[in-house]
């Protein structure tokens, strides 16, 4: 890591990564800043994060634009997606897809966790509880709606509809 002086708000890392923004007394990202990940040839590698930092880690609100085109906007805690609200938009994986997939809801420890809505690239929609990144609801209050309009209210355990309460 190299810095020109304490007032310089730019940190250039040996691997080509670059941070521009506020720093703490130890010279770590702290406050608002933009971090761009690069590889040795200067190409953007992991993407770009624009948001809040604390003690050198993403912490607060921010947007990470990943190299593959995915985007996460929302809460961060100690470098991980975490909090009451976050929106992750997956890029279209092939040119024939009408839409990309999108999740909006709660996060914990970098995974979908809590209440959230997932709209899949095929048009299906799940609204309900998530646990450790998977659809998981033992209460029977979650719904899965197929793009043809068929809707199921039921219990879900790790991606599977295990008990249908009602067909809406």
JSON list of N, CA and C in Angstrom, two decimals, residues 13-43:
[
{"chain": "A", "resi": 13, "resn": "UNK", "atom": "N", "xyz": [-3.09, 0.05, -3.64]},
{"chain": "A", "resi": 13, "resn": "UNK", "atom": "CA", "xyz": [-2.58, -1.21, -3.11]},
{"chain": "A", "resi": 13, "resn": "UNK", "atom": "C", "xyz": [-1.64, -1.85, -4.12]},
{"chain": "A", "resi": 14, "resn": "UNK", "atom": "N", "xyz": [-0.74, -2.68, -3.64]},
{"chain": "A", "resi": 14, "resn": "UNK", "atom": "CA", "xyz": [0.25, -3.32, -4.51]},
{"chain": "A", "resi": 14, "resn": "UNK", "atom": "C", "xyz": [-0.38, -4.20, -5.58]},
{"chain": "A", "resi": 15, "resn": "UNK", "atom": "N", "xyz": [-1.53, -4.76, -5.33]},
{"chain": "A", "resi": 15, "resn": "UNK", "atom": "CA", "xyz": [-2.19, -5.63, -6.31]},
{"chain": "A", "resi": 15, "resn": "UNK", "atom": "C", "xyz": [-2.97, -4.84, -7.37]},
{"chain": "A", "resi": 16, "resn": "UNK", "atom": "N", "xyz": [-2.93, -3.51, -7.30]},
{"chain": "A", "resi": 16, "resn": "UNK", "atom": "CA", "xyz": [-3.63, -2.68, -8.28]},
{"chain": "A", "resi": 16, "resn": "UNK", "atom": "C", "xyz": [-4.95, -2.13, -7.79]},
{"chain": "A", "resi": 17, "resn": "UNK", "atom": "N", "xyz": [-5.44, -2.62, -6.65]},
{"chain": "A", "resi": 17, "resn": "UNK", "atom": "CA", "xyz": [-6.68, -2.09, -6.09]},
{"chain": "A", "resi": 17, "resn": "UNK", "atom": "C", "xyz": [-6.47, -0.63, -5.70]},
{"chain": "A", "resi": 18, "resn": "UNK", "atom": "N", "xyz": [-7.56, 0.11, -5.63]},
{"chain": "A", "resi": 18, "resn": "UNK", "atom": "CA", "xyz": [-7.46, 1.55, -5.32]},
{"chain": "A", "resi": 18, "resn": "UNK", "atom": "C", "xyz": [-8.65, 1.96, -4.46]},
{"chain": "A", "resi": 19, "resn": "UNK", "atom": "N", "xyz": [-8.39, 2.75, -3.45]},
{"chain": "A", "resi": 19, "resn": "UNK", "atom": "CA", "xyz": [-9.43, 3.31, -2.59]},
{"chain": "A", "resi": 19, "resn": "UNK", "atom": "C", "xyz": [-9.31, 4.83, -2.64]},
{"chain": "A", "resi": 20, "resn": "UNK", "atom": "N", "xyz": [-10.46, 5.48, -2.81]},
{"chain": "A", "resi": 20, "resn": "UNK", "atom": "CA", "xyz": [-10.52, 6.94, -2.78]},
{"chain": "A", "resi": 20, "resn": "UNK", "atom": "C", "xyz": [-11.62, 7.36, -1.82]},
{"chain": "A", "resi": 21, "resn": "UNK", "atom": "N", "xyz": [-11.26, 8.10, -0.78]},
{"chain": "A", "resi": 21, "resn": "UNK", "atom": "CA", "xyz": [-12.27, 8.54, 0.17]},
{"chain": "A", "resi": 21, "resn": "UNK", "atom": "C", "xyz": [-11.69, 8.84, 1.54]},
{"chain": "A", "resi": 22, "resn": "UNK", "atom": "N", "xyz": [-12.57, 8.88, 2.51]},
{"chain": "A", "resi": 22, "resn": "UNK", "atom": "CA", "xyz": [-12.18, 9.21, 3.87]},
{"chain": "A", "resi": 22, "resn": "UNK", "atom": "C", "xyz": [-11.41, 8.06, 4.51]},
{"chain": "A", "resi": 23, "resn": "UNK", "atom": "N", "xyz": [-10.50, 8.43, 5.44]},
{"chain": "A", "resi": 23, "resn": "UNK", "atom": "CA", "xyz": [-9.70, 7.43, 6.14]},
{"chain": "A", "resi": 23, "resn": "UNK", "atom": "C", "xyz": [-9.69, 7.73, 7.64]},
{"chain": "A", "resi": 24, "resn": "UNK", "atom": "N", "xyz": [-9.36, 6.70, 8.42]},
{"chain": "A", "resi": 24, "resn": "UNK", "atom": "CA", "xyz": [-9.20, 6.91, 9.86]},
{"chain": "A", "resi": 24, "resn": "UNK", "atom": "C", "xyz": [-7.74, 7.26, 10.17]},
{"chain": "A", "resi": 25, "resn": "UNK", "atom": "N", "xyz": [-7.40, 7.40, 11.43]},
{"chain": "A", "resi": 25, "resn": "UNK", "atom": "CA", "xyz": [-6.04, 7.80, 11.83]},
{"chain": "A", "resi": 25, "resn": "UNK", "atom": "C", "xyz": [-4.99, 6.76, 11.44]},
{"chain": "A", "resi": 26, "resn": "UNK", "atom": "N", "xyz": [-5.41, 5.51, 11.30]},
{"chain": "A", "resi": 26, "resn": "UNK", "atom": "CA", "xyz": [-4.49, 4.45, 10.89]},
{"chain": "A", "resi": 26, "resn": "UNK", "atom": "C", "xyz": [-4.35, 4.36, 9.37]},
{"chain": "A", "resi": 27, "resn": "UNK", "atom": "N", "xyz": [-5.06, 5.22, 8.63]},
{"chain": "A", "resi": 27, "resn": "UNK", "atom": "CA", "xyz": [-4.99, 5.22, 7.18]},
{"chain": "A", "resi": 27, "resn": "UNK", "atom": "C", "xyz": [-5.90, 4.21, 6.51]},
{"chain": "A", "resi": 28, "resn": "UNK", "atom": "N", "xyz": [-6.82, 3.63, 7.25]},
{"chain": "A", "resi": 28, "resn": "UNK", "atom": "CA", "xyz": [-7.75, 2.65, 6.69]},
{"chain": "A", "resi": 28, "resn": "UNK", "atom": "C", "xyz": [-9.00, 3.35, 6.17]},
{"chain": "A", "resi": 29, "resn": "UNK", "atom": "N", "xyz": [-9.69, 2.74, 5.20]},
{"chain": "A", "resi": 29, "resn": "UNK", "atom": "CA", "xyz": [-10.96, 3.31, 4.75]},
{"chain": "A", "resi": 29, "resn": "UNK", "atom": "C", "xyz": [-11.92, 3.46, 5.93]},
{"chain": "A", "resi": 30, "resn": "UNK", "atom": "N", "xyz": [-12.49, 4.65, 6.08]},
{"chain": "A", "resi": 30, "resn": "UNK", "atom": "CA", "xyz": [-13.40, 4.94, 7.19]},
{"chain": "A", "resi": 30, "resn": "UNK", "atom": "C", "xyz": [-14.22, 6.17, 6.81]},
{"chain": "A", "resi": 31, "resn": "UNK", "atom": "N", "xyz": [-15.53, 6.04, 6.83]},
{"chain": "A", "resi": 31, "resn": "UNK", "atom": "CA", "xyz": [-16.40, 7.12, 6.34]},
{"chain": "A", "resi": 31, "resn": "UNK", "atom": "C", "xyz": [-16.89, 6.72, 4.96]},
{"chain": "A", "resi": 32, "resn": "UNK", "atom": "N", "xyz": [-16.98, 7.66, 4.04]},
{"chain": "A", "resi": 32, "resn": "UNK", "atom": "CA", "xyz": [-17.43, 7.35, 2.69]},
{"chain": "A", "resi": 32, "resn": "UNK", "atom": "C", "xyz": [-16.24, 7.21, 1.75]},
{"chain": "A", "resi": 33, "resn": "UNK", "atom": "N", "xyz": [-16.32, 6.20, 0.85]},
{"chain": "A", "resi": 33, "resn": "UNK", "atom": "CA", "xyz": [-15.25, 6.03, -0.11]},
{"chain": "A", "resi": 33, "resn": "UNK", "atom": "C", "xyz": [-15.61, 5.05, -1.20]},
{"chain": "A", "resi": 34, "resn": "UNK", "atom": "N", "xyz": [-14.74, 4.99, -2.21]},
{"chain": "A", "resi": 34, "resn": "UNK", "atom": "CA", "xyz": [-14.92, 4.10, -3.37]},
{"chain": "A", "resi": 34, "resn": "UNK", "atom": "C", "xyz": [-13.69, 3.20, -3.47]},
{"chain": "A", "resi": 35, "resn": "UNK", "atom": "N", "xyz": [-13.95, 1.89, -3.50]},
{"chain": "A", "resi": 35, "resn": "UNK", "atom": "CA", "xyz": [-12.87, 0.90, -3.61]},
{"chain": "A", "resi": 35, "resn": "UNK", "atom": "C", "xyz": [-13.04, 0.17, -4.94]},
{"chain": "A", "resi": 36, "resn": "UNK", "atom": "N", "xyz": [-11.99, 0.17, -5.75]},
{"chain": "A", "resi": 36, "resn": "UNK", "atom": "CA", "xyz": [-12.02, -0.52, -7.04]},
{"chain": "A", "resi": 36, "resn": "UNK", "atom": "C", "xyz": [-11.02, -1.66, -7.00]},
{"chain": "A", "resi": 37, "resn": "UNK", "atom": "N", "xyz": [-11.51, -2.87, -7.26]},
{"chain": "A", "resi": 37, "resn": "UNK", "atom": "CA", "xyz": [-10.67, -4.07, -7.29]},
{"chain": "A", "resi": 37, "resn": "UNK", "atom": "C", "xyz": [-10.08, -4.21, -8.70]},
{"chain": "A", "resi": 38, "resn": "UNK", "atom": "N", "xyz": [-8.78, -4.48, -8.79]},
{"chain": "A", "resi": 38, "resn": "UNK", "atom": "CA", "xyz": [-8.11, -4.68, -10.08]},
{"chain": "A", "resi": 38, "resn": "UNK", "atom": "C", "xyz": [-7.29, -5.97, -10.05]},
{"chain": "A", "resi": 39, "resn": "UNK", "atom": "N", "xyz": [-6.87, -6.40, -11.23]},
{"chain": "A", "resi": 39, "resn": "UNK", "atom": "CA", "xyz": [-5.88, -7.46, -11.30]},
{"chain": "A", "resi": 39, "resn": "UNK", "atom": "C", "xyz": [-4.56, -6.83, -11.70]},
{"chain": "A", "resi": 40, "resn": "UNK", "atom": "N", "xyz": [-3.54, -7.64, -11.92]},
{"chain": "A", "resi": 40, "resn": "UNK", "atom": "CA", "xyz": [-2.20, -7.11, -12.20]},
{"chain": "A", "resi": 40, "resn": "UNK", "atom": "C", "xyz": [-2.14, -6.27, -13.47]},
{"chain": "A", "resi": 41, "resn": "UNK", "atom": "N", "xyz": [-3.02, -6.53, -14.42]},
{"chain": "A", "resi": 41, "resn": "UNK", "atom": "CA", "xyz": [-3.00, -5.79, -15.68]},
{"chain": "A", "resi": 41, "resn": "UNK", "atom": "C", "xyz": [-3.85, -4.52, -15.63]},
{"chain": "A", "resi": 42, "resn": "UNK", "atom": "N", "xyz": [-4.38, -4.20, -14.45]},
{"chain": "A", "resi": 42, "resn": "UNK", "atom": "CA", "xyz": [-5.17, -2.98, -14.31]},
{"chain": "A", "resi": 42, "resn": "UNK", "atom": "C", "xyz": [-6.63, -3.12, -14.69]},
{"chain": "A", "resi": 43, "resn": "UNK", "atom": "N", "xyz": [-7.07, -4.34, -15.03]},
{"chain": "A", "resi": 43, "resn": "UNK", "atom": "CA", "xyz": [-8.47, -4.55, -15.37]},
{"chain": "A", "resi": 43, "resn": "UNK", "atom": "C", "xyz": [-9.28, -4.70, -14.09]}
]
